Coordinates of C-alpha atoms in Angstrom, one line a residue:
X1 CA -0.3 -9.6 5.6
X2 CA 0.9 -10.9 2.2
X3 CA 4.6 -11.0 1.8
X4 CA 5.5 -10.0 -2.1
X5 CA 7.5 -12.6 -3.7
X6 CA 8.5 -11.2 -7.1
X7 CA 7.9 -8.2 -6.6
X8 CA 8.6 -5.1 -3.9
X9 CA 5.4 -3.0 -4.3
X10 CA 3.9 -4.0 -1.1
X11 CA 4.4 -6.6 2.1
X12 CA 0.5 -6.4 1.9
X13 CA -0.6 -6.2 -1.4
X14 CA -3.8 -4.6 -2.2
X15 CA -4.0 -6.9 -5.6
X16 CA -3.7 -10.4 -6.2
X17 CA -0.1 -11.4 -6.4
X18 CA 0.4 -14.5 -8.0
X19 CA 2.0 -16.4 -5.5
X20 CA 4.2 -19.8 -6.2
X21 CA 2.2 -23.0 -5.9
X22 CA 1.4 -24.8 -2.5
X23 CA 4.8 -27.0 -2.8
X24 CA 6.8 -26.4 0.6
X25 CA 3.6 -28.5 2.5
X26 CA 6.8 -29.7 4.7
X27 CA 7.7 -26.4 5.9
X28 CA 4.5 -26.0 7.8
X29 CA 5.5 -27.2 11.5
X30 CA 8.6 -26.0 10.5
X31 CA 7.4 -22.2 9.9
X32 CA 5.3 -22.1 13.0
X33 CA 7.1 -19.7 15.6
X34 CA 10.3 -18.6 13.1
X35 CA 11.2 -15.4 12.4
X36 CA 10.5 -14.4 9.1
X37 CA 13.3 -11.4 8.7
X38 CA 15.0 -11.1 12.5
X39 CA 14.8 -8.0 12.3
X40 CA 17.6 -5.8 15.2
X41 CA 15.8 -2.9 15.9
X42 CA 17.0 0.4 18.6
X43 CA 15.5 4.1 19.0
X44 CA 17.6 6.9 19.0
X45 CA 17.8 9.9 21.6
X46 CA 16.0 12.1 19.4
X47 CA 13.1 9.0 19.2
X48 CA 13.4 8.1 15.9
X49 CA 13.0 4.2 15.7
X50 CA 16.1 2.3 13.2
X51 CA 15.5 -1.1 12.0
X52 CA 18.4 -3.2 10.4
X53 CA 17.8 -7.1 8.5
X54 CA 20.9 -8.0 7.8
X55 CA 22.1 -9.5 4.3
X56 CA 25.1 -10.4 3.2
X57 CA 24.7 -12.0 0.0
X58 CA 25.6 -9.5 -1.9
X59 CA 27.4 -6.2 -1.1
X60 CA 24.7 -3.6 -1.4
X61 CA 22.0 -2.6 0.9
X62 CA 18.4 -0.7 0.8
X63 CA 17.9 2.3 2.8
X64 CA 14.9 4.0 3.3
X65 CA 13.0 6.4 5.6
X66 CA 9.7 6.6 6.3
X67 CA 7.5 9.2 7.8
X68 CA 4.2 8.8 9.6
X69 CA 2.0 10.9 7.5
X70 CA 0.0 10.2 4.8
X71 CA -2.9 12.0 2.3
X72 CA -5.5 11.0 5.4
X73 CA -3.3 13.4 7.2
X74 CA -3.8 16.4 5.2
X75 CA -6.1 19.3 6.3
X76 CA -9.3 20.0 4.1
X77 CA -8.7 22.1 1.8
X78 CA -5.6 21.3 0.5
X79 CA -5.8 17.6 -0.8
X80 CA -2.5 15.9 -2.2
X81 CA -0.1 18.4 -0.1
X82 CA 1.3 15.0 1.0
X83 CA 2.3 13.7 -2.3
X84 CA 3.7 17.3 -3.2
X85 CA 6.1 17.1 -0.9
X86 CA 7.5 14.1 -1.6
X87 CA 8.0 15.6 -4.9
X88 CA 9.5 19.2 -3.5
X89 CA 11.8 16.9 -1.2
X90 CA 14.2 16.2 -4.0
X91 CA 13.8 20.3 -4.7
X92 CA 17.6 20.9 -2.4
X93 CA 19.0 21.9 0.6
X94 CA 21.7 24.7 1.2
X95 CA 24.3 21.6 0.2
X96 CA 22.3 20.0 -3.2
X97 CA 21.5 21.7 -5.5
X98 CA 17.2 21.2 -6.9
X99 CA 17.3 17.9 -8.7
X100 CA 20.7 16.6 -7.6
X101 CA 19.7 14.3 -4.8
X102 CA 19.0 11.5 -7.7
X103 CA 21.7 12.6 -9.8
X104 CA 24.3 11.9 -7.1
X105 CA 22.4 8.4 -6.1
X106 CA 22.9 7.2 -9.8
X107 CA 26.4 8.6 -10.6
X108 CA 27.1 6.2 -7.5
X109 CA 26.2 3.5 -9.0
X110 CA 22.0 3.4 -7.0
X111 CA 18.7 3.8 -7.6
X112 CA 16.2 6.0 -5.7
X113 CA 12.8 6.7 -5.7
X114 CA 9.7 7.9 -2.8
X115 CA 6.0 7.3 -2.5
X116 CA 3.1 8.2 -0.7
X117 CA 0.1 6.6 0.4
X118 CA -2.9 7.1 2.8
X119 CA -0.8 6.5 6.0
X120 CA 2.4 6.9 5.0
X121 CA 5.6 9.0 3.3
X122 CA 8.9 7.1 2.1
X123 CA 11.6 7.8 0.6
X124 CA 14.1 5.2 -0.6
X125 CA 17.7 4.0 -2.1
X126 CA 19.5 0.9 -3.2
X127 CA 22.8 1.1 -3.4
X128 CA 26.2 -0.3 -2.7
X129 CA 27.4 -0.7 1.0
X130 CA 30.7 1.6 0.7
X131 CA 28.1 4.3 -0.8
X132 CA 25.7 4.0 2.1
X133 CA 26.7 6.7 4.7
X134 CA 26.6 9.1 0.9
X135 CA 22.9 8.6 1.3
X136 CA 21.9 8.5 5.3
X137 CA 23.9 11.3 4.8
X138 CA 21.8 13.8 2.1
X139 CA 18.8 11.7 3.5
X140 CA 19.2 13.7 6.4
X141 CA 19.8 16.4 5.3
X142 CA 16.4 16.6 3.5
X143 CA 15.0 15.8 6.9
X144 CA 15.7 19.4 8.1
X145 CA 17.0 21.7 5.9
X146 CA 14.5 21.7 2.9
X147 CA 14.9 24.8 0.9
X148 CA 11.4 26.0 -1.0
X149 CA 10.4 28.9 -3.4
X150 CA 8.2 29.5 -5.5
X151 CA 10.9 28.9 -8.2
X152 CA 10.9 25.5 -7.6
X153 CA 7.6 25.0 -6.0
X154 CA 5.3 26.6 -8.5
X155 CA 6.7 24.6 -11.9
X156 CA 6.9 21.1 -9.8
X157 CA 3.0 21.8 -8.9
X158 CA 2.5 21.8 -12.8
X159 CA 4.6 18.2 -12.6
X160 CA 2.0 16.7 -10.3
X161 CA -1.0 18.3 -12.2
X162 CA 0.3 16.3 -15.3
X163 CA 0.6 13.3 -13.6
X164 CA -2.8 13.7 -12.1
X165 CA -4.4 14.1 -15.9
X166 CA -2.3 11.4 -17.2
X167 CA -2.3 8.3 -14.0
X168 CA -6.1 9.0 -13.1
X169 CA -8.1 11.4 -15.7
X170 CA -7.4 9.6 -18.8
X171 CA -7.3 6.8 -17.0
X172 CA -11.0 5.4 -16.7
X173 CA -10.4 2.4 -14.6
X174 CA -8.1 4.8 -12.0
X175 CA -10.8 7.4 -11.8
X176 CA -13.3 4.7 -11.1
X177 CA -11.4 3.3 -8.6
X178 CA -11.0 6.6 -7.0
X179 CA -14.9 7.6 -7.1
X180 CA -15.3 4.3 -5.9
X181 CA -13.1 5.1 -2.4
X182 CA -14.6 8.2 -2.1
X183 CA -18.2 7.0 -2.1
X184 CA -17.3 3.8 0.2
X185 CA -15.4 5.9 2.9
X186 CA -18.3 8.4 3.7
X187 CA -16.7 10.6 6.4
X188 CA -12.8 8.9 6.7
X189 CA -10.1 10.5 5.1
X190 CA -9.4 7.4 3.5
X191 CA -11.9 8.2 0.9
X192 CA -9.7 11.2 -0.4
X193 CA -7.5 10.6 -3.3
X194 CA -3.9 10.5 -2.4
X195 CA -2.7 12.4 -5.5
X196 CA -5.0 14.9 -4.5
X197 CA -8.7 16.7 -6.3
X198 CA -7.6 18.8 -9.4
X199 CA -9.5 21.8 -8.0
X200 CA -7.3 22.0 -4.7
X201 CA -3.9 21.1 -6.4
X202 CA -4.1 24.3 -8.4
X203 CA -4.2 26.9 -5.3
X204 CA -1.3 24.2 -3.6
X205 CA 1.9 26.6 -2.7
X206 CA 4.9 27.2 -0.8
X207 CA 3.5 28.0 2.2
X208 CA 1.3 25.0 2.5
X209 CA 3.9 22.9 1.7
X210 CA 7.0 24.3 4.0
X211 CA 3.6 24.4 6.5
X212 CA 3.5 20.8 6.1
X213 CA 6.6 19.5 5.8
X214 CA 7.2 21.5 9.1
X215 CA 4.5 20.0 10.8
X216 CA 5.1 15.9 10.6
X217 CA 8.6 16.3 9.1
X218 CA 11.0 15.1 12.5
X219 CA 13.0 12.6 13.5
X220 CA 10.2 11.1 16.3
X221 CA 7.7 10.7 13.4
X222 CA 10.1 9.0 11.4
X223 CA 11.6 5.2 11.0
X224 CA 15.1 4.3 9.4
X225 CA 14.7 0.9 7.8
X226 CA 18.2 -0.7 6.3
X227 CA 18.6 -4.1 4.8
X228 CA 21.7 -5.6 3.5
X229 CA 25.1 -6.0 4.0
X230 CA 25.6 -4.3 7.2
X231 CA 25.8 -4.8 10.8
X232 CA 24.1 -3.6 13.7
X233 CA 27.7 -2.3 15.1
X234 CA 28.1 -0.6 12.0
X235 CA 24.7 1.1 11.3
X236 CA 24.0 2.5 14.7
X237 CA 27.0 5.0 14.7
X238 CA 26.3 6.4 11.2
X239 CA 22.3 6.6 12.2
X240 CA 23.6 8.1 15.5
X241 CA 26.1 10.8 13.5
X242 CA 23.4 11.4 10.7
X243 CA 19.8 11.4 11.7
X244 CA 20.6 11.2 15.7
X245 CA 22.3 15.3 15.4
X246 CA 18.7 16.2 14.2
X247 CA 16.5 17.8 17.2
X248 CA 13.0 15.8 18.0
X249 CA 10.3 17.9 16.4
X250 CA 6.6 19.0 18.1
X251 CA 4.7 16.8 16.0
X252 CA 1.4 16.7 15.2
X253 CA -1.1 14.4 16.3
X254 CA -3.1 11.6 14.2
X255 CA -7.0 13.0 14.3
X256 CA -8.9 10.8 12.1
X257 CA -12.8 10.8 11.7
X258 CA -14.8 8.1 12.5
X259 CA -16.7 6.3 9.7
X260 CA -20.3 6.4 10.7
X261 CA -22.3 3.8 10.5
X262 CA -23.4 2.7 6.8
X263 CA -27.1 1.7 6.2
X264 CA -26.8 1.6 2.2
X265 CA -25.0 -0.1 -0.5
X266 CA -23.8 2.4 -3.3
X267 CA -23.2 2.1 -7.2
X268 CA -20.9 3.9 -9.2
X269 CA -21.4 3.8 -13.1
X270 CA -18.6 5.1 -15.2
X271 CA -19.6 5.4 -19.1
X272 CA -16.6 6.3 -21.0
X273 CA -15.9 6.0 -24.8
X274 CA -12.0 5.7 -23.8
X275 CA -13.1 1.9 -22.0
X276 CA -11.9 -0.9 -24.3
X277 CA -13.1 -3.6 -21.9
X278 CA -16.1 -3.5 -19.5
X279 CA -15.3 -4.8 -15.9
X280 CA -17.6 -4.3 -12.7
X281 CA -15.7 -4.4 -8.9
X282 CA -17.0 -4.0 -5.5
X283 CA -15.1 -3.1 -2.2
X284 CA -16.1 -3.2 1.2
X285 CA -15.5 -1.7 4.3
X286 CA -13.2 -4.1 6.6
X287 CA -11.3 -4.2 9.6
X288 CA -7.5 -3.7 10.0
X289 CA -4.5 -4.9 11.7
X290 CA -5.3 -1.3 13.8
X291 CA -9.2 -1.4 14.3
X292 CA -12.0 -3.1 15.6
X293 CA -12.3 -6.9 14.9
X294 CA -9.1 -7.1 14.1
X295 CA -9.0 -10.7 15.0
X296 CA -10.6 -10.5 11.5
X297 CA -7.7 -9.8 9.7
X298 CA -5.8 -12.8 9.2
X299 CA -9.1 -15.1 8.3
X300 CA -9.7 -12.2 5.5
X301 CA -6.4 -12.7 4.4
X302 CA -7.2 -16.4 4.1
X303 CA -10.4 -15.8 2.8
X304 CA -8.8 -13.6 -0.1
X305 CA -6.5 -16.0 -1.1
X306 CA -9.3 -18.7 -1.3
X307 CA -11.6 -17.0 -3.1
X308 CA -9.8 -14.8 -6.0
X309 CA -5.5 -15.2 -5.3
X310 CA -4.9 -17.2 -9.1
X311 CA -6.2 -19.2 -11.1
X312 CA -7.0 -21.9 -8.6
X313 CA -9.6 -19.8 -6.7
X314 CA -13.0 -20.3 -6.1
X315 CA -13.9 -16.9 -7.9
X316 CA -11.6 -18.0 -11.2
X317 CA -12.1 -21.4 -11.4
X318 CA -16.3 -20.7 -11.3
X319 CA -16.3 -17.4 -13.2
X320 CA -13.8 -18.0 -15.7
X321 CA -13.5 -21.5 -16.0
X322 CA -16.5 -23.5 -15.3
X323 CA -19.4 -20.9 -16.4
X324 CA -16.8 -19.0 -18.9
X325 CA -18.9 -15.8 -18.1
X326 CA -15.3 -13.5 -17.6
X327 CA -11.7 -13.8 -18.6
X328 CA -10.7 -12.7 -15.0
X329 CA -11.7 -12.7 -11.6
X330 CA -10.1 -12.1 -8.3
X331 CA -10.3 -10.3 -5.0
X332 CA -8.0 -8.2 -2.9
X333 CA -7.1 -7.2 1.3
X334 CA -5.2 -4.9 2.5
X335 CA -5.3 -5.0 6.6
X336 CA -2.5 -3.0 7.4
X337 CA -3.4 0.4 7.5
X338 CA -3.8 3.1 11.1
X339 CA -7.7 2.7 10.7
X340 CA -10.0 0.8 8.5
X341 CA -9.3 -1.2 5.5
X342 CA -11.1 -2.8 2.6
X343 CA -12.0 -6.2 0.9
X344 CA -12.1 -6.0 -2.7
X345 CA -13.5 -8.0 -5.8
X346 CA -13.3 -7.7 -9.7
X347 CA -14.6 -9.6 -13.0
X348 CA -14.2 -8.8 -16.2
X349 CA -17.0 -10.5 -18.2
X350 CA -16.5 -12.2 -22.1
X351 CA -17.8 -10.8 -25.0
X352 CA -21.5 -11.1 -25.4
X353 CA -21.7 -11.2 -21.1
X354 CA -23.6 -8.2 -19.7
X355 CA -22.0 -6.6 -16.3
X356 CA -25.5 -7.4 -15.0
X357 CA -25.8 -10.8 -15.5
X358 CA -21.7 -10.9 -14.6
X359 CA -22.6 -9.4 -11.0
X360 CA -25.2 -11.7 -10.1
X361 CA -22.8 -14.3 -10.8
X362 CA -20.2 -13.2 -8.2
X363 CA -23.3 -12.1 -6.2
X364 CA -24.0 -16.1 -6.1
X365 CA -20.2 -17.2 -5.4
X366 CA -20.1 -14.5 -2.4
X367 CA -23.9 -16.4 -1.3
X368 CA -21.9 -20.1 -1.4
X369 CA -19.5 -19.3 0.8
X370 CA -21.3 -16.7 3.3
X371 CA -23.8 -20.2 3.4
X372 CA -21.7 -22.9 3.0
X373 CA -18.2 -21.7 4.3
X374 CA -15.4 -22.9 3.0
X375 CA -13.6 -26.3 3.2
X376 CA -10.5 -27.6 5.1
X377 CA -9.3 -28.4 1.9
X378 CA -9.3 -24.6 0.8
X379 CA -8.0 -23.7 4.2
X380 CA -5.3 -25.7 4.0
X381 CA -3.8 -24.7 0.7
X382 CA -4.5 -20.9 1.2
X383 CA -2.5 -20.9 4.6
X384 CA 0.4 -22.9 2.9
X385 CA 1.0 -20.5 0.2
X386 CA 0.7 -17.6 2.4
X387 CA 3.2 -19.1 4.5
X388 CA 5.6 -19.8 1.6
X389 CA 5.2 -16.5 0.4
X390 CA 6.9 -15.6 3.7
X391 CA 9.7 -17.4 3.3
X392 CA 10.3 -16.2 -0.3
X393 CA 10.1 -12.9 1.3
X394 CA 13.4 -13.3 2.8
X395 CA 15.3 -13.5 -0.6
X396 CA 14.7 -10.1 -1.4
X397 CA 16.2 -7.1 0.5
X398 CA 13.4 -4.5 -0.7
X399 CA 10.9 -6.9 0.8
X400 CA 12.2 -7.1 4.0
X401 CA 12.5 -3.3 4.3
X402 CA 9.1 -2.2 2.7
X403 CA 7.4 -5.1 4.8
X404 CA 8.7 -4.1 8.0
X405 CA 8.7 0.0 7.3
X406 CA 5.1 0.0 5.9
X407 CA 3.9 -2.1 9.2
X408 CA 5.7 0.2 11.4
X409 CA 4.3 3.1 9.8
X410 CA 1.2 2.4 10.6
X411 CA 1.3 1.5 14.2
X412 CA 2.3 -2.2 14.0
X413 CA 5.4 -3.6 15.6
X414 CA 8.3 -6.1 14.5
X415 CA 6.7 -8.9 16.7
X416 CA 3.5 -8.2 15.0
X417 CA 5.4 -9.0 11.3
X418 CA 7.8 -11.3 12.8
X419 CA 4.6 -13.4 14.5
X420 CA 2.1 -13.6 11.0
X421 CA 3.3 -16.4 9.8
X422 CA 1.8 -17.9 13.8
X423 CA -1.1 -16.2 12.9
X424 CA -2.2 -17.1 9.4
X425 CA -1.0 -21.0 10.9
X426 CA -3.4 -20.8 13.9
X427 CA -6.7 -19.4 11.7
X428 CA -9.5 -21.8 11.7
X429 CA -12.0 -22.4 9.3
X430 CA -14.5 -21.5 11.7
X431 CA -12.7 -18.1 11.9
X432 CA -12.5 -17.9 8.1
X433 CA -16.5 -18.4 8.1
X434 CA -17.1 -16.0 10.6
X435 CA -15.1 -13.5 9.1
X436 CA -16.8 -14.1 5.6
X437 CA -20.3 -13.5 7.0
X438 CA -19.3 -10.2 8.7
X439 CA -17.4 -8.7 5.7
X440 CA -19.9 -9.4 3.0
X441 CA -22.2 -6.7 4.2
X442 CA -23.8 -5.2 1.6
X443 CA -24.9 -1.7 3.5
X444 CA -21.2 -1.5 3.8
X445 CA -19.7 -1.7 0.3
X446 CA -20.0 0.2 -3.4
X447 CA -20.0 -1.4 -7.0
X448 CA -18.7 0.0 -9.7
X449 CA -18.8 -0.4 -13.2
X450 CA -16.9 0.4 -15.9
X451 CA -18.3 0.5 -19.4
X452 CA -17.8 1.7 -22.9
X453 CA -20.9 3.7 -24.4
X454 CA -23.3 1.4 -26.4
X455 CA -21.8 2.4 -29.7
X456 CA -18.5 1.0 -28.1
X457 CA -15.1 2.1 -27.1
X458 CA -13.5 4.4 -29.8
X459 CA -10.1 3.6 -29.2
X460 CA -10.1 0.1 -28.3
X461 CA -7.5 -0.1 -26.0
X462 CA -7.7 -2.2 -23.2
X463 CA -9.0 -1.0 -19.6
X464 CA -7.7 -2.3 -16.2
X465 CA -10.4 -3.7 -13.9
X466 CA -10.1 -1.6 -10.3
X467 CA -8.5 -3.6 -8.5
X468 CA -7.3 -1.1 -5.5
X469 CA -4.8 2.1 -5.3
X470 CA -2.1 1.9 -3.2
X471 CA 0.0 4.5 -3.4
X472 CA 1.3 7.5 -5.6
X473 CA 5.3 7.7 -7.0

């Protein structure tokens, strides 16, 4: 886990994040065995689990809800029915009216937005405490009483057909990225793009999104995370008014496929005229929090940060600096998902460098350490900053909720968030090693490159190495 400290997207950030500098070395015995948001948790009669950090720096608070479904959820056929109805959620109720749900959130003086990943649906707002029972309020109301035509449904699916065309199609380093998933993940769901294949949005309607929502849409498959100025007296008889009237639903049940075993590596090449800079990236297949090895996890995280978090990594300070063969490097981990995760790398070479010659040059940084390890040196200053970036963490109210709602999401606990900073202390560099030999299996990953044509781009704008998706707005 990698706790954000500038900016909300993610407790565990599928990119690098740029965390402060190794300065708090003090903190270290310190850190060991605290809490990192003391979180009060309780579960209400219907079974859906609250969460409260309390805040009260300033007088405001983040609410959000989560649900435990994501596009790895969705039946065949009908790819990015997830993300839909995310959108179709702010479509009304009997009470507000299509598109008010916002509009009421920002005449009050708040923000709100929702997103949806692989395991995961949420739906947030920040706003001020005294406007906080507003929201729980038409939150819940979403929660059950949905209202759905094709008046509404039918001109939103045009909405996310648009945004499919304009995030990933004319994007070439997004559609990379997403051939790139789909070729690493050869049976998971995981490998299905979250905003959904063009060819099975079109046919997307009413009844597959009422069938949906219907299905994983409940109280018991859901998780109220607040954090700000509030108490635990205070928020459990609103939850308890609000969410705890709505009846437990018959939820579905999780069935996932089982990657099969992988005995290849893969290469994806992506040509396109559109591609202003050339960039080559490579994931593979790792363990999560959730899945076998899991006693991986933290060492990867470690590993991560030593090789490609910054500019003082082993992958930027011998690709960009010493040989001057890219302009960037880095890597990325993202252990906190229901099933498996992946460990990623990027490099994007310097004029006159061929991706070839660029690949075999990460190829030899990925031999050092699988060989050599890494040193306690290394160790040492990776685990510090990923232990300050914990306590930065607790600044931040959208931190603490995201972090603890996207854990809980997918099957962690609050001990498990509330105990990392234990973990990453306690990893070894013997762990770190071992972990390092086991991931870099090349019969378990896919390269891709991205490239111009050899006449060159014919726009010249500048293309984004893949560097992960994480989820869809």
């Amino acid at each position: 886990m990698t706790f954000p400290t500038r900016s909300p997207i993610s407790l565990f950030a599928r990119g690098p994040i740029g965390l402060l500098a190794a300065i708090l070395m003090i903190l270290s015995p310190h850190l060991a065995g605290a809490a990192v948001f003391s979180p009060q948790t309780m579960t209400l009669d219907n079974g859906m689990q609250v969460v409260l950090v309390e805040n009260h720096r300033a007088p405001v608070v983040t609410h959000m809800v989560w649900y435990k479904v994501g596009s790895a959820d969705e039946t065949e056929g009908v790819s990015g029915i997830a993300h839909f109805l995310e959108h179709l959620m702010f479509k009304g109720t009997k009470d507000i009216a299509p598109g008010d749900f916002s509009k009421i959130v920002a005449r009050n003086g708040g923000n709100d937005n929702a997103f949806t990943s692989w395991d995961y649906t949420g739906y947030f707002q920040n706003i001020a405490r005294d406007r906080l029972e507003m929201v729980m309020k038409m939150e819940a109301d979403r929660m059950q009483n949905l209202q759905l035509t094709d008046d509404v449904v039918l001109p939103e699916r045009d909405v996310i057909i648009e945004e499919r065309r304009s995030r990933i199609d004319n994007n070439p380093g997004a559609l990379l990225g997403e051939q790139m998933r789909a070729a690493l993940y050869m049976a998971h769901p995981y490998g299905r793009s979250i905003i959904g294949w063009l060819n099975e949005m079109e046919t997307l309607g009413t009844d597959d999104a009422l069938a949906f929502y219907h299905k994983w849409y409940a109280p018991n498959n859901a998780i109220l995370v607040v954090a700000g100025d509030i108490t635990m007296d205070q928020l459990k008889p609103l939850a308890e008014k609000y969410y705890g009237a709505i009846p437990a639903g018959d939820v579905a049940t999780r069935h996932r496929v089982k990657e099969p075993t992988q005995h290849a590596p893969r290469k994806v090449t992506l040509t396109d005229p559109r591609v202003g800079q050339a960039s080559m990236s490579r994931y593979y297949l790792a363990p999560s929090y959730n899945s076998e090895n899991a006693d991986q996890a933290a060492p990867l995280e470690v590993l991560s940060e030593i090789l490609g978090s910054g500019t003082t990594s082993r992958f930027f300070r011998s690709l960009v600096v010493d040989q001057s063969i890219a302009t960037s490097a880095g890597t990325f981990y993202d252990p906190v998902a229901v099933d498996l995760a992946s460990f990623g790398l990027y490099a994007v070479p310097r004029d006159g460098v061929e991706l070839a010659d660029l690949e075999k040059a990460v190829d030899a940084e990925i031999a050092k350490v699988v060989e050599n390890g890494v040193t306690e040196e290394e160790l040492a200053r990776a685990k510090q900053k990923l232990l300050d970036s914990a306590v930065f963490a607790r600044d931040s109210l959208s931190a603490a909720a995201r972090t603890l709602g996207e854990a809980l999401a997918v099957g962690l606990t609050v001990d498990q968030v509330e105990s990392w900073p234990d973990r990453i202390n306690a990893v070894t560099i013997e762990q770190v090693n071992a972990a390092a030999k086991s991931v870099f299996d090349d019969k378990r990953s896919v390269t891709g490159w991205l490239q111009p044509p050899e006449g060159g781009p014919v726009s010249g704008m500048p293309t984004a190495p893949v560097i992960g998706e994480q989820e869809v707005h």
